[in-house]
Coordinates of C-alpha atoms (C1' of nucleotides) in Angstrom, one line a residue:
Chain Q
M1 CA 27.9 22.1 21.3
S2 CA 26.0 19.7 19.4
K3 CA 26.8 17.6 16.3
K4 CA 25.8 18.8 12.9
V5 CA 22.7 16.9 11.8
R6 CA 23.5 14.6 9.1
V7 CA 21.3 11.5 7.4
R8 CA 21.1 8.9 5.1
F9 CA 19.1 7.6 2.6
A10 CA 20.3 3.8 1.8
P11 CA 18.7 2.0 -0.6
S12 CA 19.7 -0.8 -2.5
P13 CA 19.6 -0.8 -6.1
T14 CA 17.2 -3.5 -7.3
G15 CA 14.4 -1.9 -8.9
G16 CA 11.9 0.4 -8.6
L17 CA 11.2 3.1 -5.6
H18 CA 8.6 1.9 -3.4
L19 CA 6.3 4.5 -2.0
G20 CA 7.6 3.7 1.3
G21 CA 11.2 4.4 0.3
V22 CA 10.3 7.5 -0.9
R23 CA 8.5 8.4 2.3
T24 CA 11.4 7.4 4.0
V25 CA 13.3 9.6 1.9
L26 CA 11.6 12.6 3.1
Y27 CA 11.5 12.1 5.9
N28 CA 15.2 12.1 6.0
F29 CA 15.5 14.9 3.8
L30 CA 12.5 17.1 6.1
F31 CA 14.6 16.4 9.3
A32 CA 18.3 17.4 7.6
R33 CA 16.5 20.6 6.4
H34 CA 14.4 21.4 9.1
N35 CA 17.7 21.2 11.8
G36 CA 19.9 22.6 8.8
G37 CA 21.3 19.1 8.4
D38 CA 23.4 17.0 5.3
F39 CA 21.2 14.4 3.6
V40 CA 23.4 11.7 1.9
L41 CA 22.3 9.3 -0.2
R42 CA 24.8 6.1 0.2
I43 CA 24.2 2.9 -2.3
E44 CA 23.9 -0.7 -0.8
D45 CA 24.6 -2.6 -3.9
T46 CA 26.6 -5.5 -1.2
D47 CA 24.8 -8.5 -3.0
Q48 CA 26.2 -8.5 -6.5
N49 CA 23.5 -11.3 -7.3
R50 CA 21.0 -8.7 -7.1
F51 CA 22.6 -6.2 -9.3
V52 CA 20.4 -4.6 -11.5
A53 CA 21.0 -2.0 -14.4
G54 CA 19.4 1.1 -14.5
A55 CA 18.2 1.1 -10.8
E56 CA 20.8 3.6 -9.2
E57 CA 20.1 6.4 -11.9
Y58 CA 16.2 5.6 -11.8
I59 CA 16.7 6.5 -7.9
F60 CA 18.7 9.9 -8.9
E61 CA 15.6 10.7 -11.1
C62 CA 13.0 9.8 -8.5
L63 CA 14.7 11.7 -5.9
A64 CA 15.5 14.9 -8.7
W65 CA 11.9 14.7 -9.7
C66 CA 10.2 14.8 -5.8
G67 CA 12.8 17.4 -5.4
M68 CA 15.2 15.7 -2.9
K69 CA 18.7 16.6 -4.1
P70 CA 21.1 14.7 -2.0
D71 CA 24.1 16.7 -0.3
E72 CA 26.3 13.9 -1.1
S73 CA 26.1 11.0 -3.3
P74 CA 27.8 8.7 -5.8
V75 CA 27.2 11.2 -8.3
A76 CA 27.6 14.6 -6.1
G77 CA 30.4 13.0 -4.2
G78 CA 31.3 14.8 -0.6
P79 CA 34.0 14.6 2.1
Y80 CA 32.8 11.1 3.1
G81 CA 33.1 9.0 0.0
P82 CA 33.2 6.8 -1.5
Y83 CA 29.3 6.4 -1.5
R84 CA 28.8 3.2 -2.8
Q85 CA 29.2 0.1 -0.7
S86 CA 31.1 -2.2 -3.5
E87 CA 33.5 0.8 -3.7
R88 CA 34.3 0.5 0.0
K89 CA 34.3 -2.3 0.3
S90 CA 38.1 -3.4 1.7
S91 CA 37.1 -0.8 4.6
Y92 CA 35.0 -3.7 5.9
R93 CA 37.0 -6.9 6.5
E94 CA 39.3 -4.8 8.4
Y95 CA 36.4 -4.2 11.1
A96 CA 35.7 -7.7 10.9
E97 CA 38.6 -9.0 11.8
K98 CA 38.7 -6.3 14.9
L99 CA 35.9 -8.0 15.8
V100 CA 37.1 -11.3 15.6
A101 CA 40.2 -10.3 17.9
G102 CA 38.4 -8.7 20.6
G103 CA 36.1 -12.3 20.8
H104 CA 33.0 -10.7 19.8
A105 CA 32.9 -12.4 16.2
Y106 CA 33.9 -15.8 14.8
Y107 CA 34.7 -17.8 11.3
A108 CA 32.0 -20.0 10.3
F109 CA 33.0 -22.8 7.7
D110 CA 29.6 -24.0 7.4
T111 CA 28.7 -24.7 3.6
T112 CA 25.3 -23.6 2.2
A113 CA 24.4 -27.7 2.3
E114 CA 25.6 -27.7 6.1
L115 CA 23.1 -25.1 7.1
E116 CA 20.5 -26.3 5.4
E117 CA 20.9 -29.5 7.0
M118 CA 20.9 -27.7 10.3
R119 CA 17.9 -26.3 9.9
T120 CA 16.0 -29.8 8.9
I121 CA 17.8 -31.5 11.9
Y122 CA 17.0 -29.2 14.5
K123 CA 12.8 -27.9 13.0
T124 CA 10.6 -29.2 15.3
E125 CA 6.8 -27.8 16.3
Q126 CA 8.2 -25.5 18.7
N127 CA 10.8 -24.2 16.8
P128 CA 9.8 -23.8 13.1
S129 CA 13.0 -21.7 12.0
P130 CA 16.1 -22.9 14.2
Q131 CA 18.8 -19.9 14.4
Y132 CA 22.2 -20.0 14.3
D133 CA 22.6 -18.8 17.7
H134 CA 24.8 -19.4 21.0
Q135 CA 23.1 -22.6 20.9
L136 CA 23.3 -24.2 18.2
R137 CA 27.0 -22.3 17.1
M138 CA 28.4 -24.9 19.2
K139 CA 27.3 -27.6 17.1
M140 CA 28.6 -26.2 13.8
R141 CA 31.8 -25.9 12.1
N142 CA 33.7 -22.4 13.3
S143 CA 36.3 -21.0 15.0
L144 CA 34.9 -21.6 18.2
T145 CA 34.5 -25.4 18.0
L146 CA 37.7 -26.0 15.3
G147 CA 40.7 -25.3 17.2
E148 CA 43.3 -23.0 16.1
D149 CA 45.3 -25.0 14.2
E150 CA 42.4 -26.0 12.0
V151 CA 41.0 -23.1 11.5
T152 CA 44.4 -21.6 10.4
R153 CA 44.6 -24.2 7.9
L154 CA 41.1 -24.3 6.3
I155 CA 41.8 -20.1 6.2
S156 CA 45.1 -20.8 4.5
S157 CA 44.0 -23.0 2.1
G158 CA 41.4 -20.8 0.8
V159 CA 38.2 -22.8 2.0
P160 CA 35.5 -20.6 2.1
Y161 CA 33.9 -18.4 5.3
V162 CA 31.9 -15.8 7.0
I163 CA 32.5 -14.2 10.0
R164 CA 29.3 -13.8 12.5
I165 CA 28.7 -11.6 15.4
K166 CA 28.6 -14.0 18.7
M167 CA 25.8 -12.6 20.6
P168 CA 25.7 -12.9 24.0
E169 CA 24.0 -14.6 26.1
Q170 CA 21.5 -13.5 28.6
E171 CA 22.1 -9.5 28.3
T172 CA 19.8 -6.9 27.7
V173 CA 20.1 -4.3 24.9
H174 CA 18.3 -1.4 24.9
F175 CA 17.9 1.9 23.0
S176 CA 15.4 4.7 22.9
D177 CA 14.1 5.3 19.7
M178 CA 13.1 8.3 18.1
I179 CA 9.5 7.5 17.5
R180 CA 8.7 4.2 19.5
G181 CA 10.5 5.3 23.2
E182 CA 12.4 2.5 25.0
V183 CA 12.8 -0.5 23.1
S184 CA 14.6 -3.5 24.8
F185 CA 15.7 -6.7 23.0
N186 CA 17.3 -10.4 25.2
T187 CA 20.1 -10.9 23.2
S188 CA 20.1 -14.7 24.0
T189 CA 17.1 -14.7 21.1
V190 CA 19.3 -13.1 18.6
D191 CA 21.1 -15.0 15.8
D192 CA 24.9 -14.6 15.0
K193 CA 24.3 -13.1 12.0
V194 CA 26.3 -13.0 9.1
L195 CA 28.7 -9.9 9.5
L196 CA 31.2 -10.4 6.3
K197 CA 30.4 -12.8 3.2
H198 CA 32.5 -15.3 1.2
D199 CA 33.1 -13.0 -1.2
G200 CA 34.1 -10.5 1.1
M201 CA 31.4 -7.9 1.1
P202 CA 29.9 -7.0 4.4
T203 CA 26.2 -7.3 4.9
Y204 CA 23.9 -5.2 5.8
H205 CA 24.4 -5.7 9.3
L206 CA 28.4 -4.7 8.9
A207 CA 28.0 -1.8 6.0
V208 CA 25.5 -0.1 8.3
V209 CA 27.6 0.3 11.0
V210 CA 31.0 1.1 9.5
D211 CA 29.2 3.1 6.7
D212 CA 27.4 5.0 9.3
Y213 CA 29.8 5.6 11.3
A214 CA 32.6 6.8 8.9
M215 CA 29.9 9.5 7.2
K216 CA 29.4 10.9 10.2
I217 CA 25.5 10.0 10.6
T218 CA 24.0 11.5 13.5
H219 CA 20.2 9.6 12.8
A220 CA 19.4 7.0 11.5
F221 CA 15.6 6.5 10.0
R222 CA 14.7 3.0 8.7
G223 CA 11.8 1.0 8.0
E224 CA 10.2 -1.0 11.0
E225 CA 10.9 -3.8 9.6
W226 CA 14.6 -3.2 10.3
L227 CA 13.7 -3.4 14.6
P228 CA 14.2 -6.9 15.1
S229 CA 18.2 -6.5 14.2
A230 CA 18.6 -3.5 16.0
P231 CA 20.0 -5.0 18.4
V232 CA 22.6 -6.3 16.5
H233 CA 23.7 -2.9 15.4
I234 CA 23.9 -1.5 18.6
L235 CA 26.5 -4.4 19.9
L236 CA 28.6 -3.6 16.9
W237 CA 28.7 0.0 17.6
K238 CA 29.5 -0.9 21.3
Y239 CA 31.9 -3.6 20.1
L240 CA 33.8 -1.6 17.6
G241 CA 33.9 1.0 20.6
W242 CA 31.8 3.9 18.7
M243 CA 29.5 4.1 21.2
D244 CA 29.5 8.0 21.3
D245 CA 29.2 8.1 17.9
M246 CA 26.3 5.6 17.6
P247 CA 23.4 7.7 15.8
Q248 CA 19.9 8.1 17.3
W249 CA 17.5 5.8 15.9
A250 CA 14.1 6.2 14.3
H251 CA 12.2 3.1 13.0
L252 CA 9.2 4.6 11.0
P253 CA 5.9 2.9 10.5
L254 CA 5.1 0.8 7.4
I255 CA 2.6 1.4 4.9
L256 CA -0.1 -0.9 4.7
K257 CA -2.3 -2.2 2.1
P258 CA -5.6 -0.6 1.2
D259 CA -7.7 -3.9 1.6
G260 CA -6.5 -6.4 4.4
N261 CA -3.6 -6.3 6.4
G262 CA 0.1 -6.1 5.6
K263 CA 3.2 -4.2 3.8
L264 CA 1.8 -2.8 0.3
S265 CA 3.3 -4.3 -2.0
K266 CA 3.6 -3.7 -5.8
R267 CA 1.7 -6.3 -6.7
D268 CA -1.6 -4.4 -4.5
G269 CA -0.8 -1.7 -6.5
D270 CA -1.4 -3.8 -9.8
R271 CA -4.4 -5.7 -8.2
L272 CA -6.1 -2.8 -7.4
G273 CA -5.3 -0.3 -10.1
F274 CA -2.9 1.9 -8.7
P275 CA 0.7 2.8 -8.8
V276 CA 3.3 1.8 -6.5
F277 CA 6.5 3.1 -7.5
A278 CA 7.5 6.5 -7.8
M279 CA 8.0 6.5 -11.5
N280 CA 7.6 3.7 -14.4
W281 CA 10.1 0.6 -14.0
T282 CA 10.7 -1.7 -16.4
D283 CA 12.8 -4.5 -14.8
P284 CA 15.7 -5.2 -17.3
R285 CA 15.9 -9.2 -16.6
T286 CA 11.8 -10.2 -16.7
N287 CA 10.4 -7.3 -18.6
D288 CA 8.0 -6.6 -15.5
F289 CA 6.7 -3.1 -16.0
T290 CA 5.1 -1.4 -13.6
Q291 CA 3.6 2.1 -13.3
G292 CA 4.7 5.3 -11.6
F293 CA 2.9 8.3 -10.1
R294 CA 4.6 10.5 -12.0
E295 CA 2.9 8.8 -15.3
R296 CA -0.2 8.2 -13.8
G297 CA -0.4 11.9 -14.1
F298 CA 0.8 13.2 -10.5
L299 CA 2.0 16.5 -9.5
P300 CA 5.6 15.6 -7.3
E301 CA 4.1 18.6 -4.9
A302 CA 0.8 16.3 -4.2
F303 CA 2.9 13.1 -4.1
V304 CA 5.2 14.9 -1.6
N305 CA 2.6 16.3 0.6
M306 CA 0.6 13.0 0.4
L307 CA 3.4 10.8 1.5
A308 CA 4.2 13.3 4.2
M309 CA 0.7 13.2 5.6
L310 CA 0.9 9.1 5.6
G311 CA 2.0 9.0 9.4
W312 CA 2.8 12.2 10.1
N313 CA 0.8 15.5 10.8
D314 CA 1.7 18.6 12.7
G315 CA -1.4 19.0 14.7
S316 CA -3.1 21.8 13.0
G317 CA -5.5 20.5 10.9
Q318 CA -4.1 21.8 7.7
E319 CA -3.1 19.2 5.2
I320 CA -2.0 20.7 2.2
L321 CA 1.5 21.8 2.7
S322 CA 4.3 22.6 0.2
M323 CA 7.9 21.1 0.6
D324 CA 8.9 24.6 2.3
E325 CA 6.0 24.5 4.8
L326 CA 7.1 20.7 5.6
I327 CA 10.3 21.5 6.2
Q328 CA 9.6 23.9 8.8
R329 CA 7.1 22.1 10.6
F330 CA 8.6 18.8 10.7
S331 CA 9.4 16.7 13.7
I332 CA 10.1 13.1 13.9
D333 CA 8.1 13.1 17.3
R334 CA 4.9 13.2 15.6
V335 CA 5.3 10.5 13.4
H336 CA 2.9 7.5 14.2
K337 CA 3.9 4.2 15.5
G338 CA 1.3 2.7 13.5
G339 CA 1.4 1.3 10.2
A340 CA -1.2 3.3 7.3
K341 CA -3.4 2.1 5.1
F342 CA -2.8 3.4 1.6
D343 CA -5.6 5.1 0.6
F344 CA -5.6 5.9 -3.5
E345 CA -8.8 8.4 -3.2
K346 CA -7.2 10.4 -1.0
A347 CA -3.7 10.3 -3.2
K348 CA -5.8 11.7 -5.8
W349 CA -7.5 14.3 -3.8
F350 CA -3.9 15.6 -2.9
N351 CA -3.1 15.6 -6.6
Q352 CA -6.1 17.6 -7.5
E353 CA -5.9 20.2 -4.5
W354 CA -2.4 21.2 -6.2
I355 CA -3.5 21.2 -9.6
K356 CA -5.7 23.6 -8.6
K357 CA -3.3 25.5 -6.5
S358 CA -1.2 25.7 -9.3
T359 CA -1.1 28.5 -11.7
P360 CA -1.3 28.0 -15.1
E361 CA 2.4 28.7 -15.8
R362 CA 3.4 26.1 -13.3
L363 CA 1.2 23.5 -15.2
K364 CA 2.1 24.5 -18.7
N365 CA 4.8 22.2 -19.4
D366 CA 3.1 19.5 -17.9
V367 CA -0.3 19.7 -19.8
K368 CA 1.7 20.7 -23.0
A369 CA 3.7 17.4 -22.7
I370 CA 0.1 15.3 -22.0
L371 CA -1.6 17.3 -24.6
E372 CA 0.9 16.6 -27.3
K373 CA 1.0 12.7 -26.4
N374 CA -2.3 12.9 -27.0
G375 CA -2.0 14.2 -30.6
I376 CA -3.0 17.7 -29.8
V377 CA -0.9 20.4 -31.1
V378 CA -0.6 23.5 -28.9
S379 CA 0.6 26.4 -31.1
D380 CA 0.0 29.0 -28.9
D381 CA 1.1 29.1 -25.3
N382 CA -0.5 32.3 -23.8
Y383 CA -4.0 30.3 -25.6
L384 CA -2.9 27.0 -23.6
L385 CA -1.9 29.2 -20.3
S386 CA -5.9 30.5 -20.8
V387 CA -7.3 27.1 -21.1
I388 CA -5.6 25.6 -18.4
G389 CA -7.2 28.1 -16.2
M390 CA -10.6 27.7 -17.3
V391 CA -10.2 23.7 -16.8
K392 CA -8.0 22.9 -14.0
E393 CA -10.4 22.9 -11.4
R394 CA -12.0 19.6 -13.2
C395 CA -8.8 17.9 -13.5
T396 CA -8.0 15.4 -10.9
L397 CA -4.9 13.8 -12.7
L398 CA -2.7 15.2 -15.6
P399 CA -4.4 13.0 -18.1
D400 CA -7.5 14.9 -17.5
F401 CA -6.4 17.9 -19.5
T402 CA -7.1 16.1 -22.1
E403 CA -10.3 15.2 -22.3
Q404 CA -11.4 18.7 -20.6
S405 CA -9.2 20.7 -22.7
K406 CA -9.3 19.0 -26.3
F407 CA -12.3 20.9 -27.4
F408 CA -10.0 23.9 -27.6
F409 CA -8.0 22.7 -29.7
Q410 CA -10.1 20.6 -32.4
T411 CA -13.2 20.7 -33.6
P412 CA -14.8 17.8 -31.8
E413 CA -15.5 14.7 -33.8
I414 CA -18.6 13.3 -32.6
I415 CA -21.0 15.7 -30.6
D416 CA -23.7 14.2 -28.2
T417 CA -27.3 15.1 -30.5
E418 CA -28.7 12.6 -28.3
S419 CA -28.8 14.8 -25.6
I420 CA -29.6 17.5 -27.6
R421 CA -32.7 16.0 -29.7
P422 CA -35.6 15.8 -27.4
K423 CA -35.8 19.5 -26.6
W424 CA -34.9 20.5 -30.4
N425 CA -37.3 22.0 -32.7
M426 CA -38.0 24.1 -35.3
D427 CA -37.7 27.4 -33.0
K428 CA -34.1 26.2 -31.8
S429 CA -33.3 25.4 -35.6
V430 CA -33.8 29.1 -37.0
F431 CA -32.4 30.5 -33.6
F432 CA -29.3 28.8 -34.6
K433 CA -29.6 29.8 -38.1
E434 CA -30.3 33.1 -37.0
I435 CA -27.7 34.1 -34.4
Q436 CA -24.8 32.9 -36.9
P437 CA -25.2 36.5 -38.8
V438 CA -25.6 38.3 -35.6
L439 CA -22.4 36.8 -34.4
A440 CA -20.0 37.1 -37.2
G441 CA -21.4 41.1 -36.9
L442 CA -20.0 41.1 -33.5
Q443 CA -16.9 43.8 -33.4
D444 CA -15.8 42.8 -29.8
Y445 CA -16.1 38.6 -29.8
S446 CA -15.8 38.4 -25.9
A447 CA -18.0 36.2 -23.8
A448 CA -20.0 39.1 -22.3
S449 CA -21.1 40.3 -25.9
I450 CA -22.0 36.9 -27.1
E451 CA -23.8 36.5 -24.2
T452 CA -25.7 39.7 -24.9
A453 CA -26.6 38.8 -29.1
F454 CA -28.1 35.2 -27.7
K455 CA -30.0 37.3 -24.7
D456 CA -31.0 40.0 -27.2
L457 CA -32.3 37.1 -30.1
A458 CA -33.5 34.6 -27.5
T459 CA -36.1 37.6 -26.2
A460 CA -37.3 38.3 -29.5
R461 CA -38.1 34.8 -30.4
S462 CA -39.1 34.0 -27.0
I463 CA -37.1 31.3 -26.3
K464 CA -35.7 30.9 -22.4
M465 CA -31.8 31.6 -22.5
G466 CA -31.6 28.1 -20.3
E467 CA -33.0 26.5 -23.5
L468 CA -30.3 27.2 -25.7
Q469 CA -27.4 26.7 -23.7
L470 CA -27.0 22.9 -23.2
P471 CA -27.4 22.7 -27.4
F472 CA -25.0 25.5 -27.9
R473 CA -22.7 23.8 -25.4
I474 CA -22.7 20.9 -27.0
M475 CA -22.4 21.9 -30.6
L476 CA -18.9 23.6 -29.4
V477 CA -18.0 20.9 -26.7
G478 CA -19.1 17.9 -27.8
G479 CA -20.6 16.8 -24.4
K480 CA -22.3 18.0 -21.1
F481 CA -19.2 19.3 -19.5
G482 CA -16.7 22.2 -19.3
P483 CA -16.0 25.7 -18.7
A484 CA -18.8 28.6 -19.0
V485 CA -20.1 28.4 -22.9
F486 CA -19.5 31.9 -23.7
D487 CA -16.0 31.8 -22.2
I488 CA -15.4 28.6 -24.3
A489 CA -16.9 30.5 -27.6
A490 CA -14.8 33.5 -27.2
T491 CA -11.5 31.4 -26.3
I492 CA -12.2 29.2 -29.6
G493 CA -13.2 32.4 -31.8
K494 CA -15.8 33.4 -34.1
E495 CA -14.9 31.4 -36.8
E496 CA -14.7 28.6 -34.9
T497 CA -17.5 28.8 -33.2
L498 CA -19.4 29.4 -36.5
L499 CA -18.1 26.3 -37.9
R500 CA -19.3 24.4 -35.2
I501 CA -22.7 25.7 -35.2
N502 CA -23.1 24.9 -38.9
R503 CA -21.7 21.1 -38.5
A504 CA -23.9 20.5 -35.5
L505 CA -27.0 21.8 -37.0
E506 CA -26.3 19.7 -40.2
Q507 CA -26.2 16.5 -38.1
L508 CA -29.2 17.2 -36.3
A509 CA -31.0 18.0 -39.6
Chain H
rG1 C1' 6.7 -21.8 17.4
rG2 C1' 10.3 -17.6 19.4
rC3 C1' 11.5 -12.4 19.3
rG4 C1' 10.1 -7.3 18.8
rC5 C1' 6.1 -4.0 17.1
rG6 C1' 1.1 -1.7 16.8
rU7 C1' -4.1 -1.2 17.9
rU8 C1' -9.4 6.3 17.7
rG9 C1' -15.2 6.1 12.4
rG10 C1' -14.3 2.3 5.8
rU11 C1' -9.6 5.3 5.4
rC12 C1' -5.8 9.4 7.8
rA13 C1' -6.3 10.9 11.9
rA14 C1' -6.7 15.2 16.6
rU15 C1' -6.3 15.1 21.7
rC16 C1' -0.2 15.4 25.3
rG17 C1' -6.1 13.1 32.6
rG18 C1' -11.4 16.6 32.8
rU19 C1' -14.1 18.5 24.8
rU20 C1' -21.0 17.5 22.8
rA21 C1' -13.5 12.8 21.4
rA22 C1' -11.0 17.7 16.2
rG23 C1' -11.0 18.1 10.9
rA24 C1' -9.9 15.6 6.2
rC25 C1' -11.0 11.6 2.7
rG26 C1' -14.4 8.8 0.7
rC27 C1' -20.6 8.4 1.3
rU28 C1' -26.1 10.6 1.6
rU29 C1' -29.0 14.8 0.8
rC30 C1' -29.8 20.0 -0.1
rC31 C1' -27.8 24.7 -1.9
rC32 C1' -25.1 27.5 -6.0
rU33 C1' -24.8 26.6 -11.5
rU34 C1' -30.5 25.3 -16.9
rU35 C1' -23.4 21.3 -18.4
rC36 C1' -19.6 19.3 -15.8
rA37 C1' -16.7 20.6 -12.0
rC38 C1' -15.4 24.5 -8.0
rG39 C1' -17.8 25.9 -4.0
rG40 C1' -21.1 26.4 0.8
rA41 C1' -24.3 23.8 4.3
rA42 C1' -26.0 19.4 6.6
rG43 C1' -25.7 14.1 7.7
rA44 C1' -24.6 9.0 9.0
rA45 C1' -19.8 6.6 11.3
rU46 C1' -15.0 6.0 16.1
rG47 C1' -11.5 4.9 21.3
rA48 C1' -10.7 -3.9 20.2
rC49 C1' -11.5 -6.4 25.3
rG50 C1' -10.6 -6.9 30.5
rG51 C1' -8.5 -5.4 34.9
rG52 C1' -6.3 -1.9 37.7
rU53 C1' -4.1 3.5 39.2
rU54 C1' -7.3 8.2 40.1
rC55 C1' -12.1 12.8 42.0
rG56 C1' -12.1 11.7 36.9
rA57 C1' -9.7 7.7 31.7
rU58 C1' -9.7 7.2 24.6
rU59 C1' -5.3 9.3 27.4
rC60 C1' -1.1 5.7 32.8
rC61 C1' 0.1 1.0 34.2
rC62 C1' -0.7 -5.1 33.5
rG63 C1' -3.5 -8.9 31.0
rU64 C1' -6.1 -10.8 26.6
rA65 C1' -7.3 -10.7 21.9
rC66 C1' -6.3 -9.4 17.0
rG67 C1' -3.1 -7.5 13.4
rC68 C1' 1.6 -6.4 11.3
rG69 C1' 7.4 -7.3 11.2
rC70 C1' 11.7 -10.1 11.8
rU71 C1' 13.3 -15.1 12.3
rA72 C1' 19.0 -15.7 4.6
rC73 C1' 26.2 -15.5 3.1
rC74 C1' 18.6 -9.6 0.6
rA75 C1' 18.0 -5.4 1.9

RNA sequence: GGCGCGUUGGUCAAUCGGUUAAGACGCUUCCCUUUCACGGAAGAAUGACGGGUUCGAUUCCCGUACGCGCUACCA
């Protein structure tokens, strides 16, 4: 019998949630749901210097917006709490001490200055960044070099120290990554990472294994940047005696910047004009503002869909997939190995597809919020619904609804008379005067009957219908865009139609 | 520098040894529409390089190049 699938997303609450972070959550979430497992959110707040107010709430809101509610979290609780590492502080020391007792870790008393000194002394052209490793540790101040009495004396007199893992020499650590297959490392090339900091908090390295063990995590997904430290984690699982419970690892490819190479950063978004965070974020310390996909006008369905396809596909060629479909089709072995460059044009396409696919009802609240934000009063929801139905295939991002539907709610202030004038003449002027009483007399003010009225009068005055449609459109809309003219006329109503014709005639006179 | 990972069009990518090397985004042209879109049709554009293995390599292996990641008491 296999264990119930349990995965976790473990962000550090230090700022806005990056695209890549959301994708990592997404793959976790899809994997959990696909396998009927649990999805837990754990907060990695072991670095108290990096505490950022509001960052944790922000993460929750992002997940909620994307439709990925954790089954267990600091807020929802669960049987394996606490879910905030700072609240689990006491348990880490115990394990670190156990490692020391077992000879797999040691106390190190080196000060920051001494570490810096070591790095400058041993820095050479061949080795620009010396590591605290099996070669150098015997030259440092630690429980391997100091002698038992001295170590006890230092500790009891309150001298700050850290606990470091003692990496073995010339061993090969290998494991099977769900995405990359067999991966192996020579332990001699890995440094003695700090496990427990002087303030008693664990580093990521210790915390991730203690917590994954405690929370019975079965599959651990994280970014590719963690691959080099994987041997440390694996050895920790081994030394702690938990090898049988070690999760299966999957190191996800990175999301790269669109131009050039390298990890996509917030700065790239600022530079190239697209969002990188899920939602707006203002750093409380620096007041540095970063735009989010949500506020830029993305539907969460599209955002999630786009992210899912950045590094994964099911081989069917179908790209527009709902969360439920993604859950059904997701499989970790179809995740790419190589990083993917982010393409904002394609991201917009996903959103456009989702807007087209969505019902007016689905879009109603989002559009209403956008319109009201732009000073457009929506008093009749049914009217809004029919407007959305007419304009949604013209919108790529939510804010596009403003320009595309403004004229349904407000008489255009300025109209593009320049586009009418070249072909404007007395006949047309007369036509638009004569059409007014005809429209006014219409019993059934529908698109079809307005069109018939136009045709009849056009025929009688020997004017081509086509000659009339553009001016009429500009009178009603203000410019050369929008849905079918007669539909617009019918929607805004008789009175408004007549008003707009008159106004335009005045401007053309 | 060391270690690790990666490499199919401009971008996302299919192919699990045998195809004219899919499809999508973007771009160009055309059709539809006397608006703008949507929709439809067509086009240009791809296996980093060199060795193997094999009857046959984009696919498997090795090397080279290039790219990226890591190299903190940050995650």
